[in-house]
Coordinates of N, CA and C in Angstrom, one line a residue:
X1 N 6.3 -1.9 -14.0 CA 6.9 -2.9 -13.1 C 8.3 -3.3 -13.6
X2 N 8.9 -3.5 -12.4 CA 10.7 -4.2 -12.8 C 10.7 -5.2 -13.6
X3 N 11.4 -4.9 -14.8 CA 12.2 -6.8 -15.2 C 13.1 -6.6 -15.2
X4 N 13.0 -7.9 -14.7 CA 15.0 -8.4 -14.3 C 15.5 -9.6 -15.3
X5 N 16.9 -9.3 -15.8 CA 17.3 -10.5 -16.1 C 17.4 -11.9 -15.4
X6 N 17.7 -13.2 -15.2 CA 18.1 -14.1 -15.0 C 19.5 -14.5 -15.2
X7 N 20.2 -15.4 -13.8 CA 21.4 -15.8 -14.3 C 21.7 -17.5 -13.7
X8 N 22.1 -18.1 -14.0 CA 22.7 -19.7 -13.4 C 23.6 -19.0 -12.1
X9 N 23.9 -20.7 -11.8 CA 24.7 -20.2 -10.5 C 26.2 -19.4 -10.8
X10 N 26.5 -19.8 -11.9 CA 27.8 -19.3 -12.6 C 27.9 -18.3 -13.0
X11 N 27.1 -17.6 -12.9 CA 26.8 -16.0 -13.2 C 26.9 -15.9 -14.5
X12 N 26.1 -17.1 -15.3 CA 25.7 -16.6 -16.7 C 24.8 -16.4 -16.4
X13 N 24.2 -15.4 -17.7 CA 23.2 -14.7 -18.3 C 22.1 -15.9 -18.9
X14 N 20.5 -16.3 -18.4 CA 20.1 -17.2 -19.1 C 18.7 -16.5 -20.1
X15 N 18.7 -17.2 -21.2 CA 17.8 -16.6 -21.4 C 16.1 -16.4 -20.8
X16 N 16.2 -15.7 -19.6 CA 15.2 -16.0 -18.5 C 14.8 -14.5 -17.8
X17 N 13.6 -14.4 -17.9 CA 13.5 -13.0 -17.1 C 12.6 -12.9 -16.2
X18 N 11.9 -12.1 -15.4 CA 11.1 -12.2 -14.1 C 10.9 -10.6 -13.4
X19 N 9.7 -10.2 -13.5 CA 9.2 -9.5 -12.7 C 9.2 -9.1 -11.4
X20 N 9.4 -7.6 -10.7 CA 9.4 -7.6 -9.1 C 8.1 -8.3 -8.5
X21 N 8.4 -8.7 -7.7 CA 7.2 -9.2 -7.0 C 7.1 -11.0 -7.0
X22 N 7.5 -11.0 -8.4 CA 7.4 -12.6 -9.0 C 8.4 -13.5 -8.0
X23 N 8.3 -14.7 -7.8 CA 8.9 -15.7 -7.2 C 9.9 -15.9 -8.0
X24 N 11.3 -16.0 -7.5 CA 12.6 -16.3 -8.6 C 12.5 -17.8 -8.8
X25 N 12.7 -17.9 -10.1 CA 12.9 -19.3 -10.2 C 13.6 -20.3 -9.7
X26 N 13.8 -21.9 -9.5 CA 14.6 -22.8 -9.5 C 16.0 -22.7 -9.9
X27 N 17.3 -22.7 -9.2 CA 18.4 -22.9 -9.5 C 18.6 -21.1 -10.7
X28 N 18.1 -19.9 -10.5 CA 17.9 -18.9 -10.9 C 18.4 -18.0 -10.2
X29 N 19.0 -16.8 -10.6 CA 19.4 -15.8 -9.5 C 19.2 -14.3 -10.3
X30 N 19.0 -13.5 -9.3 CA 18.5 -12.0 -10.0 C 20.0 -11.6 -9.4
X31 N 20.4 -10.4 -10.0 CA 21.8 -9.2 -9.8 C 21.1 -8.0 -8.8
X32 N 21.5 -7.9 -7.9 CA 21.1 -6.6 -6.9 C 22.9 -6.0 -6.6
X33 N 22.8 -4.8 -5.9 CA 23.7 -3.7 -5.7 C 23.5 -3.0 -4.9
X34 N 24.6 -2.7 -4.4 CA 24.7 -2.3 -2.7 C 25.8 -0.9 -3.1
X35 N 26.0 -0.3 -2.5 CA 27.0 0.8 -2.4 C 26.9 1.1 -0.8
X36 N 28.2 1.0 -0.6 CA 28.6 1.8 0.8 C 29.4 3.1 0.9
X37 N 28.8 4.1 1.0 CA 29.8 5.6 0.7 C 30.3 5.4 2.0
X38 N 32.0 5.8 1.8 CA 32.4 6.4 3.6 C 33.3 8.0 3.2
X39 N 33.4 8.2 4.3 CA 33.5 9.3 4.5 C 35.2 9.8 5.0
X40 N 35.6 10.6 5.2 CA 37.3 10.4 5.7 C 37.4 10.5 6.9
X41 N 36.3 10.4 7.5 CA 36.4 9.6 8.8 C 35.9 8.3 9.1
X42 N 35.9 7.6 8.0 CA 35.7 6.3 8.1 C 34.4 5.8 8.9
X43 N 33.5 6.8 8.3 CA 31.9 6.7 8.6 C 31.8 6.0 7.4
X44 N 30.1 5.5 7.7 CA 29.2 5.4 6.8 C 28.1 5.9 6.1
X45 N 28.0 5.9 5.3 CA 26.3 6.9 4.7 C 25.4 6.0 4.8
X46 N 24.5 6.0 5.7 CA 23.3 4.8 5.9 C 22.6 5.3 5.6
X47 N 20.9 4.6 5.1 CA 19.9 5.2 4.6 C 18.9 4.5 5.6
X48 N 17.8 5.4 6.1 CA 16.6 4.0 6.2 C 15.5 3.8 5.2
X49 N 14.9 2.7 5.0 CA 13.9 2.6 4.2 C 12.6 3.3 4.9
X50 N 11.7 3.3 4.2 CA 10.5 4.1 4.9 C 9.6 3.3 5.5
X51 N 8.9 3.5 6.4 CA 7.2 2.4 7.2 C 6.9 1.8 6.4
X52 N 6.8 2.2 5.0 CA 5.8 1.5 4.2 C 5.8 0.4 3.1
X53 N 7.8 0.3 3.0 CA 8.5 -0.6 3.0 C 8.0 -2.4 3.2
X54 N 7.4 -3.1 1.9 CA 7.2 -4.6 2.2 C 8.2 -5.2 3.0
X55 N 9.2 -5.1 2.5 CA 10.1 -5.9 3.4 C 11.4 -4.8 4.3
X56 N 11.0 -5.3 5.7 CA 11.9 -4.4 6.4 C 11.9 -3.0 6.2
X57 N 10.7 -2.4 6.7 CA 10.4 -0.7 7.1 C 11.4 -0.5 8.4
X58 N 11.4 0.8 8.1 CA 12.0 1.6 9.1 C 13.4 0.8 9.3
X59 N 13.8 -0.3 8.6 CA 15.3 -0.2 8.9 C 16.4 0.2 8.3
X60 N 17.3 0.7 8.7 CA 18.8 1.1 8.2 C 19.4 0.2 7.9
X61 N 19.9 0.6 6.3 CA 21.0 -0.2 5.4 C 22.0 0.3 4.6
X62 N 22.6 0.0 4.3 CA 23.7 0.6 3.5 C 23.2 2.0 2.6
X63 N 24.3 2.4 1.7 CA 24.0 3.8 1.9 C 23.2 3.9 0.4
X64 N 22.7 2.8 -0.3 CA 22.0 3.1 -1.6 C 21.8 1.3 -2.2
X65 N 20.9 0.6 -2.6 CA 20.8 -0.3 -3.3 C 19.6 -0.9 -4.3
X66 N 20.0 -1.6 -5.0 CA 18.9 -2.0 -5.8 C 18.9 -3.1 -6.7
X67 N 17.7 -3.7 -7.6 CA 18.2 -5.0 -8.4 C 18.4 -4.1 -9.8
X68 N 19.4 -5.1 -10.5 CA 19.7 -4.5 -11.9 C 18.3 -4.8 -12.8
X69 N 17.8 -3.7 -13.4 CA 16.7 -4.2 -14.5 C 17.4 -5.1 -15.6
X70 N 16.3 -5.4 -16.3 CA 16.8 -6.2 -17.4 C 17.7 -5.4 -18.6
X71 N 18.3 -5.5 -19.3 CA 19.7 -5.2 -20.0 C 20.2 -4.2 -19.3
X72 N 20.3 -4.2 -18.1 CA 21.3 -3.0 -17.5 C 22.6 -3.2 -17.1
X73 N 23.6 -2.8 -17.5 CA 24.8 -3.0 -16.8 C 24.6 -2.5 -15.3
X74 N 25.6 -3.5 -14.6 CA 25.8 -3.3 -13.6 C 26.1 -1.8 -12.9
X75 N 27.6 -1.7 -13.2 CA 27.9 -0.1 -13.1 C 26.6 0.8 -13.3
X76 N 26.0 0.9 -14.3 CA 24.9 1.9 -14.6 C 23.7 1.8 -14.3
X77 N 23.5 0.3 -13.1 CA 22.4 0.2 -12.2 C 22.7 0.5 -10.8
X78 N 24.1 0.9 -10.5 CA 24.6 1.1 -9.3 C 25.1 2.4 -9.4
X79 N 25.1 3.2 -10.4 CA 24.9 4.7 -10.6 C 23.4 5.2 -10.6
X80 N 22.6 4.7 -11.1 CA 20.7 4.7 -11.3 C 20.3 5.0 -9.8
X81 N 20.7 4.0 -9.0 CA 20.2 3.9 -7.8 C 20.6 4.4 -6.7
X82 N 21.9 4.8 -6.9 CA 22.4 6.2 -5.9 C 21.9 7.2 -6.0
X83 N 21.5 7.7 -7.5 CA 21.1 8.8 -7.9 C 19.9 9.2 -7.5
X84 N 18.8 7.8 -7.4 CA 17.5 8.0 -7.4 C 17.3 8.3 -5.9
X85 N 18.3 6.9 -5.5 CA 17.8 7.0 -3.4 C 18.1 8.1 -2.9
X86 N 19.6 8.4 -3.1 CA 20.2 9.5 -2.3 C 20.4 11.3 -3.1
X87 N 20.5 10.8 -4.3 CA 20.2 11.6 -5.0 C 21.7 12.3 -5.2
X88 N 23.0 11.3 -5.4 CA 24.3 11.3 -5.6 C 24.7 10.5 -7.1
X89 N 25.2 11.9 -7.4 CA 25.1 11.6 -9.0 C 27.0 10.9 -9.2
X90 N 27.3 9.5 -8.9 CA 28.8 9.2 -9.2 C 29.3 9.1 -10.8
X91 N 29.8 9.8 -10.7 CA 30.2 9.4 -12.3 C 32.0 8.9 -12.3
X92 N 32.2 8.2 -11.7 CA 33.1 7.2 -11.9 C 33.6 5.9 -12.7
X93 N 34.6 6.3 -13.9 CA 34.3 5.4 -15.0 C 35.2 3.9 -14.0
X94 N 35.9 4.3 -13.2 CA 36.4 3.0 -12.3 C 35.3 2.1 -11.3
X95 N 34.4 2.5 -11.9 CA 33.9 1.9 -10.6 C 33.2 0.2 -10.5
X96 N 33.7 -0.4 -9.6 CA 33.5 -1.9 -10.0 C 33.4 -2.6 -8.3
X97 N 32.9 -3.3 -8.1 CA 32.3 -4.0 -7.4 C 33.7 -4.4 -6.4
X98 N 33.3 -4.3 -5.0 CA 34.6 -4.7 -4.1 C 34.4 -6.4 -3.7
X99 N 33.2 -6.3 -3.6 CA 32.6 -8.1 -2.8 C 31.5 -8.3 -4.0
X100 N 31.4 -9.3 -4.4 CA 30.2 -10.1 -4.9 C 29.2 -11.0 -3.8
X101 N 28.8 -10.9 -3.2 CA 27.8 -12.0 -2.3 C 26.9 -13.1 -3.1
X102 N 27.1 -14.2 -2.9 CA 26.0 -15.1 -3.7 C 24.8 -15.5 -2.3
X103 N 23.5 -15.2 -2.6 CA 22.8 -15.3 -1.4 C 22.0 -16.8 -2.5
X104 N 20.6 -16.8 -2.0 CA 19.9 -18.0 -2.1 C 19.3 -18.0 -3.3
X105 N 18.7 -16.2 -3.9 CA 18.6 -16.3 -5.1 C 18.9 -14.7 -6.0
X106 N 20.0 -14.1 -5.4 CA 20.7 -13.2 -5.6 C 22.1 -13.4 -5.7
X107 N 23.0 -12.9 -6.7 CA 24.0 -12.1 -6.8 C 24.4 -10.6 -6.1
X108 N 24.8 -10.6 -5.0 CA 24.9 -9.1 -4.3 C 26.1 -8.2 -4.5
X109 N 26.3 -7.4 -5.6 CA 27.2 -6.7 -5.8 C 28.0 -5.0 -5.2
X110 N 28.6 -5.6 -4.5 CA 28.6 -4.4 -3.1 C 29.9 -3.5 -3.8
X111 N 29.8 -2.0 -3.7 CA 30.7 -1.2 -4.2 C 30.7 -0.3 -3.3
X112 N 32.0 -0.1 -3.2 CA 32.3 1.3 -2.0 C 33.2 2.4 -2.9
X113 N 32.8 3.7 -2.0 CA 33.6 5.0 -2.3 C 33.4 5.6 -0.9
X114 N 35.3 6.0 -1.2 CA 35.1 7.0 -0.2 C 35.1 8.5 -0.8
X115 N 33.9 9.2 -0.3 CA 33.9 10.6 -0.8 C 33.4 11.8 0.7
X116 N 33.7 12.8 0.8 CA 33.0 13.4 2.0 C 32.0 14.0 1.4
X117 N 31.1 14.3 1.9 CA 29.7 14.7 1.5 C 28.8 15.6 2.3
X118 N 27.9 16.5 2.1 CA 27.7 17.0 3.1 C 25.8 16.7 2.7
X119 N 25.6 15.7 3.9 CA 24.4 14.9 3.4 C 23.2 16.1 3.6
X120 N 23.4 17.1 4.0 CA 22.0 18.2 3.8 C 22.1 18.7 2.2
X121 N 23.1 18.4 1.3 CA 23.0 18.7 0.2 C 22.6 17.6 -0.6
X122 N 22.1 16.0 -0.1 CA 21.4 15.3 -1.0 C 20.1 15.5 -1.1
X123 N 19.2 15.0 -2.1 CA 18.1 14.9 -2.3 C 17.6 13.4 -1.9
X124 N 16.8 13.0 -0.7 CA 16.3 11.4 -0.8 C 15.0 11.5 -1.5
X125 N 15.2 10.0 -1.8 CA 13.9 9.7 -2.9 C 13.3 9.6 -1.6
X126 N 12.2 10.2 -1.4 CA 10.8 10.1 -0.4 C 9.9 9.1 -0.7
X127 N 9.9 8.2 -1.5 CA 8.9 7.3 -1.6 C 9.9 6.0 -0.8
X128 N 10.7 5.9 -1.1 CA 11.9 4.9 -0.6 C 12.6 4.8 0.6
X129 N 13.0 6.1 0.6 CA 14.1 6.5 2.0 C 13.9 7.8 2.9
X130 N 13.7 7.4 3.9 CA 12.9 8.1 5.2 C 14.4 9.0 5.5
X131 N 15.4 8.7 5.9 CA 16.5 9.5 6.3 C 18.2 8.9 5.9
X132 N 18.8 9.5 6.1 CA 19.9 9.4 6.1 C 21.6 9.8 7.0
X133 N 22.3 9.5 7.2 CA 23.0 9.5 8.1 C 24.9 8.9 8.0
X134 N 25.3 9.8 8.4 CA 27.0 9.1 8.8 C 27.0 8.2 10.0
X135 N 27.3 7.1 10.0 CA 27.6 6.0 11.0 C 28.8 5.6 11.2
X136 N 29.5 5.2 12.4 CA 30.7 4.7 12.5 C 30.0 3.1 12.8
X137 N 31.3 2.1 12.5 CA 31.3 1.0 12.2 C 30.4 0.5 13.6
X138 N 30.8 1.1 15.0 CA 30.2 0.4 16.3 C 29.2 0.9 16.1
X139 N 28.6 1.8 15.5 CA 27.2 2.4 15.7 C 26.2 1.5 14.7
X140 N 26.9 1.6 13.8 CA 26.0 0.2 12.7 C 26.0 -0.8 13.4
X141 N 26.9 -1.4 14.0 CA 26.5 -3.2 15.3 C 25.7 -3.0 16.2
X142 N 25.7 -1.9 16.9 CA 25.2 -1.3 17.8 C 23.6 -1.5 17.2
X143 N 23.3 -0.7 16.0 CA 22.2 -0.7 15.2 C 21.2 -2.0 15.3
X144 N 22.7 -3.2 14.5 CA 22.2 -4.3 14.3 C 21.8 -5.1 15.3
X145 N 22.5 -5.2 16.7 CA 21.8 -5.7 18.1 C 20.7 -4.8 18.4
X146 N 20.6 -3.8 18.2 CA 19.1 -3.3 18.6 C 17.7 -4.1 17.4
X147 N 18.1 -4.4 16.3 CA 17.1 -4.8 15.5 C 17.0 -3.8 14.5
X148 N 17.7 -2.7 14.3 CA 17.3 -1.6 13.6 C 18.0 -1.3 12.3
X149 N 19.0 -1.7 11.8 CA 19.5 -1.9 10.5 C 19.5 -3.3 10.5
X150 N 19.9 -3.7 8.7 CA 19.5 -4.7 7.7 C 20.4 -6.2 8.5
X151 N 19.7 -6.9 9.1 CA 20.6 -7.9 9.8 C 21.5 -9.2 8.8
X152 N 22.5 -8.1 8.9 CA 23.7 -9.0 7.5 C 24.5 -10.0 8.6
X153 N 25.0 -10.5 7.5 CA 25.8 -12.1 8.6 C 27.1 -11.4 9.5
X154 N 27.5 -12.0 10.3 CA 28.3 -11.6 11.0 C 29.7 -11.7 10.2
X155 N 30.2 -10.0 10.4 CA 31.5 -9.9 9.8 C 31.3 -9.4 8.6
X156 N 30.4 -9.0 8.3 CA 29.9 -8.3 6.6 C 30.5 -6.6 7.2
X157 N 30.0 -6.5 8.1 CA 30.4 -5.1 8.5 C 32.0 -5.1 9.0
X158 N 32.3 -5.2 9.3 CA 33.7 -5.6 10.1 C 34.1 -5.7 8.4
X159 N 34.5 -6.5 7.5 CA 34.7 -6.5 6.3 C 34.8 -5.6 5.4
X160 N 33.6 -5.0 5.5 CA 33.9 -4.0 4.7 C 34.1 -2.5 5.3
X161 N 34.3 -2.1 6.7 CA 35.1 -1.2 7.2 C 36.5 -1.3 7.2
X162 N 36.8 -2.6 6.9 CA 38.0 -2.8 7.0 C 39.0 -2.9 5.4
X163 N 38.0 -3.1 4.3 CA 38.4 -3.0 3.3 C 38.6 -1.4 2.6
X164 N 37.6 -0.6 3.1 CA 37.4 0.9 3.0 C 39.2 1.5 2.6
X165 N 40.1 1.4 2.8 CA 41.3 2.0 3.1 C 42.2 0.7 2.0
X166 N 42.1 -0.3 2.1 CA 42.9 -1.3 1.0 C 41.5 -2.1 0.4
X167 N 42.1 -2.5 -0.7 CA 41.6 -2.8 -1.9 C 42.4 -4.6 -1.9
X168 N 41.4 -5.5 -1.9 CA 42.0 -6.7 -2.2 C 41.9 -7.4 -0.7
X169 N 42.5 -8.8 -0.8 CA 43.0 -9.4 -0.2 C 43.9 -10.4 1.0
X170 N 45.3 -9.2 0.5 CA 46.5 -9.7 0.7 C 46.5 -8.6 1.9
X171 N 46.7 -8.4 2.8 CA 47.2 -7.6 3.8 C 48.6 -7.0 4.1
X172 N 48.8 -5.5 3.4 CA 50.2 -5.0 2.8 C 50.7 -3.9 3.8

C-alpha cells in the first residue's frame, strides 16, 4: 500500500504520513502530479481511467498522474508515473512543474511537454488506463460538457493550452 508524505498549507514537509485509502488529515495536504503531453499540433495525450476505477471510471484525464510516495521527489514521481501509466520513459533533467494547484487536501503539481509521439508505440498500464488518445483543446470541453473527462474548474483547460507555447506569466 501507498505512503505518502504530509505537508502544512505552506508546503512544508510535516513530520506526518498516511496511507492510500486513509482520510487526510486536518489542516494536511498530500503532493499529487499531473503531466500534460502535447503534441506539435497542439493536441493533447489524454488517458482514460479504467471501469473499475474507485473514483471516476471510464473518465478521461490528463495524459499521466499520481500522488508522490513518501521520500519521493517530485520530478522522480512525475517520471514514475508516466512511465508506469503510459509507459513514456522522460528523462528530462529540466523538468519542473508549470502550475501548482492547491485543492482542499492536495498540492497538484501539473507539468507539461511538448513531444510528438506515436501513441501505438506506448505501453498502457492495463490495470489503470483503458485507452489513450490526442485531443484538441475543443474536444477536451466538448468531453467535459458531455460528463466524460475529469470535471476541472473552468479555465484549467483554456490555461494550460494556452501556456503550452510560452512559459510564465507575462504575455510577450
Amino acid at each position: 500500500m501507498e505512503k505518502w508524505d504530509l505537508y502544512d498549507k505552506d508546503f512544508n514537509k510535516l513530520e506526518k504520513t498516511m496511507y492510500r485509502g486513509d482520510k487526510v488529515p486536518k489542516n494536511c495536504y498530500r503532493l499529487v502530479v499531473d503531466i500534460c503531453i502535447f503534441n506539435s499540433e497542439d493536441k493533447m495525450l489524454i488517458s482514460q481511467r479504467k471501469e473499475d476505477k474507485k473514483h471516476y471510471p471510464n473518465y478521461w484525464e490528463f495524459s499521466a498522474s499520481g500522488a508522490v510516495i513518501s521520500s519521493e521527489i517530485i520530478e522522480d514521481a512525475i517520471k514514475r508515473e508516466t512511465l508506469e501509466e503510459i509507459g513514456l520513459d522522460i528523462n528530462d533533467e529540466n523538468l519542473r512543474p508549470y502550475i501548482t494547484i492547491h485543492s482542499e487536501h492536495s498540492f497538484h503539481n501539473i507539468y507539461m511537454i511538448k513531444k510528438d509521439l506515436d501513441i501505438k508505440n506506448l505501453k498502457i498500464q492495463e490495470t489503470e488506463v483503458k485507452a489513450i488518445k490526442w485531443a484538441s483543446k475543443d474536444e477536451i470541453k466538448e468531453m467535459i460538457n458531455k460528463n466524460e473527462f475529469m470535471q476541472y474548474q473552468d479555465g484549467i483547460i483554456d490555461l494550460l493550452f494556452s501556456m503550452i507555447n510560452k512559459r510564465g506569466m507575462i504575455r510577450l
